Coordinates of C-alpha atoms and ligand atoms in Angstrom, one line a residue:
M25 CA -115.3 -110.2 -110.2
K26 CA -118.9 -109.4 -110.9
R27 CA -119.6 -105.9 -112.2
K28 CA -122.2 -104.1 -109.9
I29 CA -124.9 -102.5 -111.9
S30 CA -128.1 -100.5 -111.4
I31 CA -130.6 -99.9 -114.1
L32 CA -132.7 -96.7 -114.0
G33 CA -135.8 -97.5 -116.1
S34 CA -135.6 -101.3 -115.9
T35 CA -139.3 -101.5 -117.0
G36 CA -138.8 -99.7 -120.3
S37 CA -137.8 -100.9 -123.7
I38 CA -134.0 -100.4 -123.0
G39 CA -134.3 -101.6 -119.4
R40 CA -136.0 -104.8 -120.3
Q41 CA -133.5 -105.6 -123.0
A42 CA -130.7 -104.8 -120.6
L43 CA -132.0 -107.5 -118.2
E44 CA -132.2 -109.9 -121.1
V45 CA -128.5 -109.2 -121.7
I46 CA -127.6 -109.6 -118.0
E47 CA -129.5 -112.9 -117.9
K48 CA -127.1 -114.3 -120.5
L49 CA -124.1 -113.1 -118.5
P50 CA -125.0 -114.3 -115.0
D51 CA -121.3 -114.5 -113.9
K52 CA -120.6 -111.0 -115.0
F53 CA -123.1 -108.9 -113.2
E54 CA -124.6 -108.3 -109.8
I55 CA -127.7 -106.0 -109.8
I56 CA -127.7 -103.4 -107.1
A57 CA -130.9 -101.5 -108.0
L58 CA -133.8 -101.6 -110.5
T59 CA -136.2 -98.7 -111.0
A60 CA -139.6 -98.2 -112.6
G61 CA -142.0 -95.3 -113.1
N62 CA -145.5 -96.6 -113.0
N63 CA -145.2 -100.2 -114.1
I64 CA -145.1 -101.6 -110.6
E65 CA -146.2 -105.1 -111.6
L66 CA -143.2 -105.6 -113.9
L67 CA -140.9 -104.1 -111.4
N68 CA -142.0 -106.5 -108.7
E69 CA -141.6 -109.4 -111.1
Q70 CA -138.1 -108.2 -112.0
I71 CA -137.3 -107.9 -108.2
R72 CA -138.4 -111.5 -107.7
K73 CA -136.2 -112.7 -110.6
F74 CA -133.1 -110.6 -110.2
H75 CA -133.0 -109.9 -106.4
P76 CA -131.7 -106.3 -106.5
K77 CA -131.0 -104.8 -103.0
Y78 CA -132.8 -101.6 -103.9
A79 CA -135.7 -100.5 -106.1
F80 CA -137.8 -97.5 -106.9
A81 CA -141.2 -96.8 -108.4
N82 CA -143.4 -93.7 -108.4
D83 CA -145.7 -95.4 -105.9
I84 CA -143.1 -96.5 -103.3
T85 CA -145.7 -98.2 -101.2
K86 CA -146.2 -100.9 -103.8
V87 CA -142.5 -101.9 -104.2
E88 CA -142.1 -105.5 -102.8
G89 CA -138.9 -107.4 -101.9
A90 CA -136.3 -104.6 -102.1
K91 CA -135.4 -101.6 -100.0
V92 CA -136.8 -98.4 -101.6
L93 CA -134.3 -95.7 -102.5
S94 CA -134.8 -92.7 -104.7
L95 CA -132.9 -92.4 -108.1
E96 CA -130.6 -89.9 -106.5
E97 CA -129.8 -92.2 -103.6
I98 CA -129.2 -95.1 -105.9
C99 CA -126.8 -92.9 -107.9
S100 CA -125.0 -91.9 -104.7
N101 CA -124.3 -95.5 -103.8
T102 CA -120.7 -96.1 -104.6
E103 CA -121.2 -99.9 -104.5
N104 CA -122.2 -99.4 -108.1
D105 CA -119.5 -99.9 -110.8
I106 CA -121.8 -98.7 -113.5
I107 CA -125.3 -97.3 -113.9
L108 CA -127.4 -97.8 -117.0
V109 CA -129.5 -94.6 -117.4
A110 CA -132.5 -95.9 -119.4
V111 CA -135.3 -93.6 -118.0
S112 CA -136.9 -91.5 -120.7
G113 CA -137.0 -87.7 -120.6
R114 CA -135.5 -85.1 -118.2
V115 CA -135.8 -87.4 -115.2
G116 CA -132.5 -88.9 -116.3
L117 CA -130.4 -85.7 -115.9
K118 CA -130.0 -85.2 -112.1
P119 CA -129.3 -88.9 -111.2
T120 CA -126.7 -89.0 -114.0
I121 CA -124.9 -86.0 -112.5
T122 CA -125.1 -87.5 -109.1
A123 CA -123.5 -90.7 -110.3
I124 CA -120.7 -88.9 -112.1
N125 CA -120.0 -86.9 -108.9
N126 CA -119.7 -90.2 -107.1
G127 CA -117.2 -91.5 -109.7
I128 CA -119.6 -94.1 -111.1
D129 CA -119.4 -95.0 -114.8
I130 CA -122.5 -94.4 -116.9
A131 CA -124.0 -96.4 -119.7
L132 CA -126.1 -93.7 -121.2
A133 CA -129.3 -94.4 -123.1
N134 CA -131.1 -91.2 -122.0
K135 CA -130.2 -88.8 -124.8
E136 CA -132.1 -85.9 -123.1
T137 CA -129.3 -85.7 -120.5
L138 CA -126.8 -84.5 -123.1
V139 CA -129.3 -82.5 -125.2
M140 CA -130.2 -80.5 -122.0
A141 CA -126.9 -80.3 -120.3
G142 CA -124.1 -81.7 -122.4
D143 CA -122.0 -78.6 -121.6
I144 CA -122.2 -79.5 -117.9
V145 CA -122.2 -83.3 -118.0
M146 CA -119.3 -84.0 -120.3
P147 CA -116.7 -81.7 -118.6
L148 CA -117.8 -83.0 -115.2
A149 CA -117.3 -86.6 -116.4
R150 CA -113.8 -85.7 -117.7
E151 CA -113.0 -84.0 -114.4
K152 CA -114.2 -87.0 -112.4
K153 CA -112.6 -89.5 -114.8
V154 CA -115.9 -91.2 -115.3
N155 CA -116.6 -93.1 -118.5
I156 CA -119.8 -92.3 -120.4
I157 CA -120.5 -95.1 -122.7
P158 CA -123.3 -94.5 -125.2
V159 CA -126.1 -97.0 -125.6
D160 CA -127.8 -95.1 -128.4
S161 CA -127.0 -97.4 -131.4
E162 CA -125.5 -94.7 -133.6
H163 CA -123.2 -93.3 -130.8
C164 CA -122.3 -96.8 -129.7
A165 CA -121.3 -97.5 -133.3
I166 CA -119.1 -94.4 -133.4
H167 CA -117.6 -95.3 -130.0
Q168 CA -116.7 -98.6 -131.4
C169 CA -115.1 -97.1 -134.5
I170 CA -113.0 -94.5 -132.9
K171 CA -109.4 -95.2 -132.0
N172 CA -108.1 -91.7 -131.6
I173 CA -110.7 -88.9 -131.6
N174 CA -108.0 -86.4 -132.7
D175 CA -107.7 -88.2 -136.0
V176 CA -111.4 -88.1 -136.8
D177 CA -112.6 -85.6 -139.3
K178 CA -116.3 -86.4 -139.5
L179 CA -119.1 -88.4 -137.8
I180 CA -121.6 -90.0 -140.2
I181 CA -124.8 -90.7 -138.4
T182 CA -127.3 -93.0 -140.1
A183 CA -131.1 -92.7 -139.9
S184 CA -133.6 -95.3 -140.9
G185 CA -135.9 -92.5 -142.0
G186 CA -138.8 -93.9 -140.0
P187 CA -142.3 -94.8 -141.2
F188 CA -142.7 -91.8 -143.5
L189 CA -139.5 -92.0 -145.4
H190 CA -141.1 -92.5 -148.8
K191 CA -144.5 -91.2 -147.9
T192 CA -145.8 -87.8 -149.2
V193 CA -146.0 -84.7 -147.0
E194 CA -149.8 -85.0 -147.2
D195 CA -149.6 -88.6 -145.8
M196 CA -147.4 -87.4 -143.0
K197 CA -149.6 -84.4 -142.2
N198 CA -152.6 -86.7 -141.8
A199 CA -150.8 -89.5 -140.0
T200 CA -152.6 -91.3 -137.2
V201 CA -150.8 -92.1 -133.9
E202 CA -150.8 -95.7 -134.9
Q203 CA -149.0 -94.9 -138.2
A204 CA -146.5 -92.8 -136.4
L205 CA -145.8 -95.6 -134.0
A206 CA -145.3 -98.2 -136.7
H207 CA -141.5 -97.9 -137.0
P208 CA -140.2 -100.2 -139.7
K209 CA -137.0 -101.3 -137.9
W210 CA -136.9 -100.6 -134.2
H211 CA -139.4 -101.3 -131.3
M212 CA -138.9 -98.6 -128.8
G213 CA -140.8 -96.5 -126.3
K214 CA -143.6 -94.3 -127.7
K215 CA -141.8 -91.0 -127.3
I216 CA -138.7 -91.9 -129.2
T217 CA -140.7 -93.7 -131.8
V218 CA -142.7 -90.5 -132.6
D219 CA -139.4 -88.6 -132.6
S220 CA -138.1 -91.2 -135.2
A221 CA -141.2 -90.5 -137.4
T222 CA -140.4 -86.7 -137.4
L223 CA -136.7 -87.3 -137.5
M224 CA -136.4 -85.1 -134.3
N225 CA -134.7 -88.2 -132.9
K226 CA -131.9 -87.8 -135.4
G227 CA -131.7 -84.1 -134.5
L228 CA -131.4 -85.0 -130.8
E229 CA -128.7 -87.5 -131.7
V230 CA -126.7 -84.9 -133.6
I231 CA -126.7 -82.8 -130.5
E232 CA -125.9 -85.9 -128.4
A233 CA -122.9 -86.7 -130.7
H234 CA -121.6 -83.1 -130.6
H235 CA -121.3 -83.4 -126.8
L236 CA -120.2 -87.1 -126.5
F237 CA -117.4 -86.7 -129.1
N238 CA -116.7 -83.0 -128.8
M239 CA -117.3 -82.6 -132.5
D240 CA -118.3 -79.4 -134.4
Y241 CA -121.8 -79.5 -135.9
D242 CA -120.2 -78.9 -139.4
K243 CA -118.5 -82.2 -139.0
I244 CA -121.6 -84.3 -138.1
Q245 CA -123.4 -85.6 -141.1
V246 CA -126.7 -87.4 -141.2
V247 CA -127.4 -89.9 -144.0
V248 CA -130.6 -91.9 -144.5
H249 CA -130.1 -95.7 -144.6
P250 CA -133.4 -97.5 -144.6
Q251 CA -132.0 -101.0 -143.9
S252 CA -130.5 -99.9 -140.5
I253 CA -127.5 -102.2 -141.0
V254 CA -124.8 -99.6 -140.9
H255 CA -125.3 -98.1 -137.5
S256 CA -123.0 -95.1 -138.1
A257 CA -119.5 -94.4 -139.3
I258 CA -116.5 -92.1 -138.8
E259 CA -114.3 -90.5 -141.4
Y260 CA -110.6 -90.1 -140.5
V261 CA -108.5 -87.2 -141.6
D262 CA -106.8 -89.4 -144.2
G263 CA -110.2 -90.1 -145.9
S264 CA -110.6 -93.6 -144.5
I265 CA -114.1 -94.4 -143.4
I266 CA -114.9 -97.0 -140.6
A267 CA -118.4 -98.1 -140.0
Q268 CA -120.0 -100.5 -137.5
L269 CA -122.6 -102.9 -138.9
G270 CA -125.1 -105.4 -137.5
L271 CA -128.7 -106.4 -137.6
P272 CA -130.9 -103.8 -136.0
S273 CA -131.1 -104.8 -132.3
M274 CA -130.5 -102.8 -129.2
H275 CA -129.1 -105.9 -127.4
I276 CA -125.6 -105.4 -128.9
P277 CA -125.2 -101.7 -128.0
I278 CA -126.6 -102.3 -124.5
Q279 CA -124.2 -105.2 -124.0
Y280 CA -121.3 -103.3 -125.4
A281 CA -122.0 -100.4 -123.0
I282 CA -122.4 -102.3 -119.8
T283 CA -119.5 -104.7 -120.4
Y284 CA -117.1 -102.1 -121.9
P285 CA -114.1 -102.4 -122.4
E286 CA -114.6 -106.2 -122.5
R287 CA -116.6 -108.1 -125.1
F288 CA -118.5 -111.4 -124.5
E289 CA -120.6 -113.7 -126.7
G290 CA -123.5 -113.0 -124.3
I291 CA -126.8 -112.4 -126.0
K292 CA -125.4 -112.7 -129.6
S293 CA -128.0 -114.4 -131.8
K294 CA -128.3 -114.2 -135.6
T295 CA -125.6 -112.0 -137.1
F296 CA -125.6 -109.9 -140.2
S297 CA -124.6 -111.7 -143.3
F298 CA -123.2 -109.7 -146.3
S299 CA -124.5 -112.2 -148.8
E300 CA -128.0 -112.5 -147.4
I301 CA -128.5 -108.7 -147.3
A302 CA -127.5 -108.0 -150.9
R303 CA -127.9 -104.2 -150.9
L304 CA -127.5 -101.3 -148.6
D305 CA -129.1 -97.9 -149.6
F306 CA -128.0 -94.5 -148.6
E307 CA -129.6 -91.1 -149.4
E308 CA -129.6 -87.5 -148.3
P309 CA -132.3 -86.6 -145.8
D310 CA -135.3 -84.7 -147.2
W311 CA -134.7 -81.5 -145.3
E312 CA -138.0 -79.9 -146.3
K313 CA -140.2 -82.8 -145.3
F314 CA -138.2 -83.4 -142.1
K315 CA -137.8 -79.9 -140.8
A316 CA -137.1 -81.2 -137.3
L317 CA -133.6 -82.1 -138.4
K318 CA -132.8 -78.6 -139.6
I319 CA -134.3 -77.1 -136.5
A320 CA -132.2 -79.3 -134.3
Y321 CA -129.0 -78.5 -136.1
S322 CA -129.6 -74.8 -135.7
C323 CA -130.6 -75.1 -132.0
G324 CA -127.5 -77.2 -131.4
R325 CA -125.3 -74.6 -133.1
L326 CA -126.8 -71.8 -131.1
G327 CA -126.2 -73.8 -127.9
G328 CA -126.8 -72.6 -124.3
S329 CA -130.5 -72.7 -123.4
V330 CA -131.8 -73.2 -127.0
P331 CA -131.6 -77.0 -127.1
V332 CA -133.2 -77.1 -123.7
C333 CA -136.1 -75.2 -125.0
M334 CA -136.3 -77.3 -128.2
N335 CA -136.2 -80.5 -126.2
A336 CA -138.9 -79.4 -123.7
A337 CA -141.3 -78.1 -126.4
N338 CA -140.8 -81.3 -128.5
E339 CA -141.5 -83.6 -125.5
E340 CA -144.7 -81.8 -124.6
A341 CA -145.8 -81.7 -128.3
V342 CA -145.1 -85.4 -128.7
F343 CA -147.3 -86.1 -125.6
A344 CA -150.1 -83.9 -127.1
F345 CA -149.8 -85.8 -130.4
L346 CA -150.0 -89.1 -128.5
Q347 CA -153.2 -87.9 -126.8
G348 CA -154.7 -87.0 -130.1
K349 CA -154.7 -83.2 -129.4
I350 CA -152.5 -82.2 -132.3
R351 CA -151.4 -83.5 -135.7
L352 CA -147.9 -84.9 -136.4
F353 CA -146.8 -81.8 -138.3
D354 CA -147.9 -79.6 -135.4
I355 CA -145.2 -81.1 -133.3
I356 CA -142.5 -79.5 -135.3
N357 CA -144.4 -76.3 -135.9
T358 CA -144.8 -76.0 -132.2
V359 CA -141.1 -76.6 -131.5
K360 CA -140.2 -74.0 -134.1
A361 CA -142.6 -71.4 -132.6
M362 CA -141.3 -72.0 -129.1
V363 CA -137.6 -71.8 -130.2
D364 CA -138.3 -68.7 -132.3
N365 CA -139.8 -67.0 -129.2
H366 CA -137.1 -68.1 -126.9
K367 CA -134.5 -65.7 -125.6
P368 CA -131.2 -67.6 -125.5
A369 CA -129.2 -67.7 -122.3
F370 CA -125.6 -69.0 -122.1
N371 CA -123.4 -70.6 -119.5
I372 CA -126.4 -71.6 -117.6
S373 CA -126.5 -73.7 -114.4
L374 CA -128.3 -76.9 -113.8
D375 CA -131.0 -75.0 -111.9
E376 CA -131.5 -72.6 -114.8
I377 CA -131.7 -75.5 -117.2
F378 CA -134.6 -77.0 -115.2
E379 CA -136.3 -73.5 -114.9
I380 CA -136.1 -73.1 -118.7
D381 CA -137.3 -76.6 -119.2
E382 CA -140.3 -76.1 -116.9
E383 CA -141.2 -72.7 -118.3
T384 CA -141.1 -74.0 -121.9
R385 CA -143.2 -77.0 -121.0
A386 CA -145.8 -74.8 -119.3
K387 CA -146.0 -72.4 -122.3
T388 CA -146.2 -75.3 -124.7
R389 CA -149.0 -76.9 -122.8
E390 CA -150.9 -73.6 -122.8
L391 CA -150.8 -73.7 -126.6
F392 CA -152.7 -77.0 -126.5
L393 CA -155.3 -76.1 -123.8
N394 CA -157.9 -75.2 -126.4
Q395 CA -157.3 -78.1 -128.6
V396 CA -159.7 -81.1 -128.7
Ligands
NDP24 P1 -139.6 -96.4 -122.4 O1 -140.7 -95.4 -122.4 O2 -139.8 -97.7 -122.9 O3 -139.1 -96.6 -120.9 C1 -138.8 -95.5 -120.0 C2 -138.4 -96.0 -118.7 O4 -138.3 -94.9 -117.8 C3 -139.5 -96.9 -118.0 O5 -138.8 -97.8 -117.2 C4 -140.3 -95.9 -117.2 O6 -141.0 -96.5 -116.2 C5 -139.2 -95.0 -116.7 N1 -139.7 -93.7 -116.4 C6 -140.4 -92.8 -117.2 N2 -140.7 -91.7 -116.5 C7 -140.2 -91.8 -115.2 C8 -140.2 -91.0 -114.1 N3 -140.7 -89.8 -114.0 N4 -139.6 -91.5 -113.0 C9 -139.0 -92.7 -112.9 N5 -139.0 -93.5 -114.0 C10 -139.6 -93.1 -115.1 O7 -138.3 -95.7 -123.1 P2 -137.1 -96.3 -123.9 O8 -136.6 -97.5 -123.1 O9 -137.5 -96.5 -125.3 O10 -136.1 -95.2 -123.9 C11 -135.4 -94.8 -122.7 C12 -134.3 -93.8 -123.0 O11 -133.4 -94.4 -123.9 C13 -134.9 -92.6 -123.8 O12 -134.2 -91.4 -123.3 C14 -134.6 -92.9 -125.2 O13 -134.4 -91.7 -126.0 C15 -133.3 -93.6 -125.1 N6 -133.1 -94.6 -126.2 C16 -134.0 -95.6 -126.5 C17 -133.8 -96.5 -127.5 C18 -134.7 -97.7 -127.7 O14 -134.4 -98.5 -128.6 N7 -135.8 -97.8 -127.0 C19 -132.7 -96.3 -128.4 C20 -131.8 -95.2 -128.1 C21 -132.0 -94.4 -127.0 P3 -142.5 -97.2 -116.3 O15 -142.6 -97.8 -117.7 O16 -142.5 -98.2 -115.2 O17 -143.5 -96.1 -116.2
MG25 MG1 -130.5 -94.0 -132.0

């Protein structure tokens, strides 16, 4: 039987690659809904090609060939077997919760959902017996390695190190938007690419891993691995380490997540060859140059509203950087200032999370008002 799937964010980097995966597995999937933000042309092209019943875009008047439903309505539709949440930013959180409440499995690319509300989302998923299968390549790797979570002693998350890995602090300070967007290994949306340049992306992933695998922060280690072949690893209590390897491509984690627990040849192309790639390097992150990682660990450890504040300040600062208003290093200085001034709150509701998110964003934007 075909698996019924909806893709939130089908016009983005993950969404487009998900449709490439689905195209290779036409007998396995039926698309229920596709959604865009502003890229209405691509959405309408996708509708013509994949014939979803429902669709959404910010300008609903321009959607052609499918009935318009909001993200929330799509996620309430129990026709869906699985929903791929591939929108970027906080917009992913509410629909994910709605889908979980309706017992629909989630393939989760949107890491902000867990950074903002992991304490709500994961217990709810357990209560509703909903699978949350990670799409993020590191978490997908860990998911593939784990047999019994109780036997796992440590998660080892790899980081490519981004475009500034071996550049000086000065180079990084003066980096242009173009340089920050020139990721050596992955082609992704702009926001996550800038996060990869500051290593905030790895920080968000540490928090994501803490929630997904219910693992203490002391047991989550980040290691820099420039070749991006080892996508992450786990260490069992007996000292055995299992890693997942492959050429850097999001097709594999996307396919894994949406076909789980089955595996198919699907979009498989060139595979990693041990003899062709003669060496794999690993090194400790430079904690001084990449302060974002340190900040994310400490925000994660504090928990409650602190990661919400960190995430919101970071997102606004990244947008300001992309608009040429601030320098790359100002992103992390801004996040630190916002977090230092934040009064933590604990056991917060979803509404409170959105309030803190909005408040932090407004304050962060105020900081940039007088910039160029
Ligand atoms: P993109 O920016 O490429 O795509 C984002 C998608 O979300 C687009 O379809 C966009 O629509 C849609 N969108 C954005 N804002 C809204 C909104 N307000 N309402 C409705 N739709 C909206 O991002 P990525 O695909 O790179 O990343 C998506 C998520 O996956 C992020 O959370 C990211 O952290 C995570 N991720 C991405 C990876 C990657 O390789 N790209 C790897 C691991 C995780 P439109 O373009 O039409 O405006
Ligand atoms: Mg990742």
